[in-house]
């Protein structure tokens, strides 16, 4: 849990700068490091629900 601070930026995934998003850990390239920015729709795409077979029985 926790609040997220959405900031404007150019998404590294869909190249869309019209969506709110957030900066993730930096990506290091040979020429240096660049911030990885991903918009909200792309983040939601990454955070898929856990597979049902991984659900723990209580
Ligand atoms: Zn995106």
Coordinates of C-alpha atoms in Angstrom, one line a residue, residues 3-44:
X3 CA 0.3 6.7 -2.1
X4 CA 1.8 7.3 -5.4
X5 CA 2.8 10.7 -6.8
X6 CA 1.9 11.0 -10.4
X7 CA 4.1 13.3 -12.4
X8 CA 4.0 14.4 -16.1
X9 CA 6.5 12.9 -18.4
X10 CA 7.2 10.9 -21.6
X11 CA 6.3 7.3 -21.1
X12 CA 9.2 4.9 -21.9
X13 CA 6.7 2.3 -22.9
X14 CA 4.0 3.9 -25.2
X15 CA 5.8 7.2 -25.8
X16 CA 2.8 9.1 -24.6
X17 CA 3.3 12.2 -22.6
X18 CA -0.4 13.0 -22.1
X19 CA -0.9 10.5 -19.3
X20 CA 0.1 10.8 -15.7
X21 CA 2.9 8.4 -14.6
X22 CA 5.8 7.9 -12.3
X23 CA 9.5 7.6 -12.4
X24 CA 11.0 4.2 -11.8
X25 CA 14.5 3.2 -11.1
X26 CA 17.1 4.5 -13.5
X27 CA 18.1 2.5 -16.5
X28 CA 21.8 2.5 -17.1
X29 CA 23.1 2.7 -20.6
X30 CA 26.7 2.6 -22.0
X31 CA 26.5 6.4 -22.4
X32 CA 25.1 7.0 -18.9
X33 CA 21.9 6.7 -16.9
X34 CA 18.5 7.8 -17.8
X35 CA 15.3 7.9 -15.7
X36 CA 12.7 5.3 -16.6
X37 CA 9.3 7.0 -16.8
X38 CA 6.2 4.9 -17.2
X39 CA 2.6 6.2 -17.5
X40 CA -0.3 4.9 -15.4
X41 CA -1.8 2.7 -18.1
X42 CA 1.5 1.0 -18.7
X43 CA 2.1 0.5 -15.0
X44 CA -1.3 -1.1 -14.6

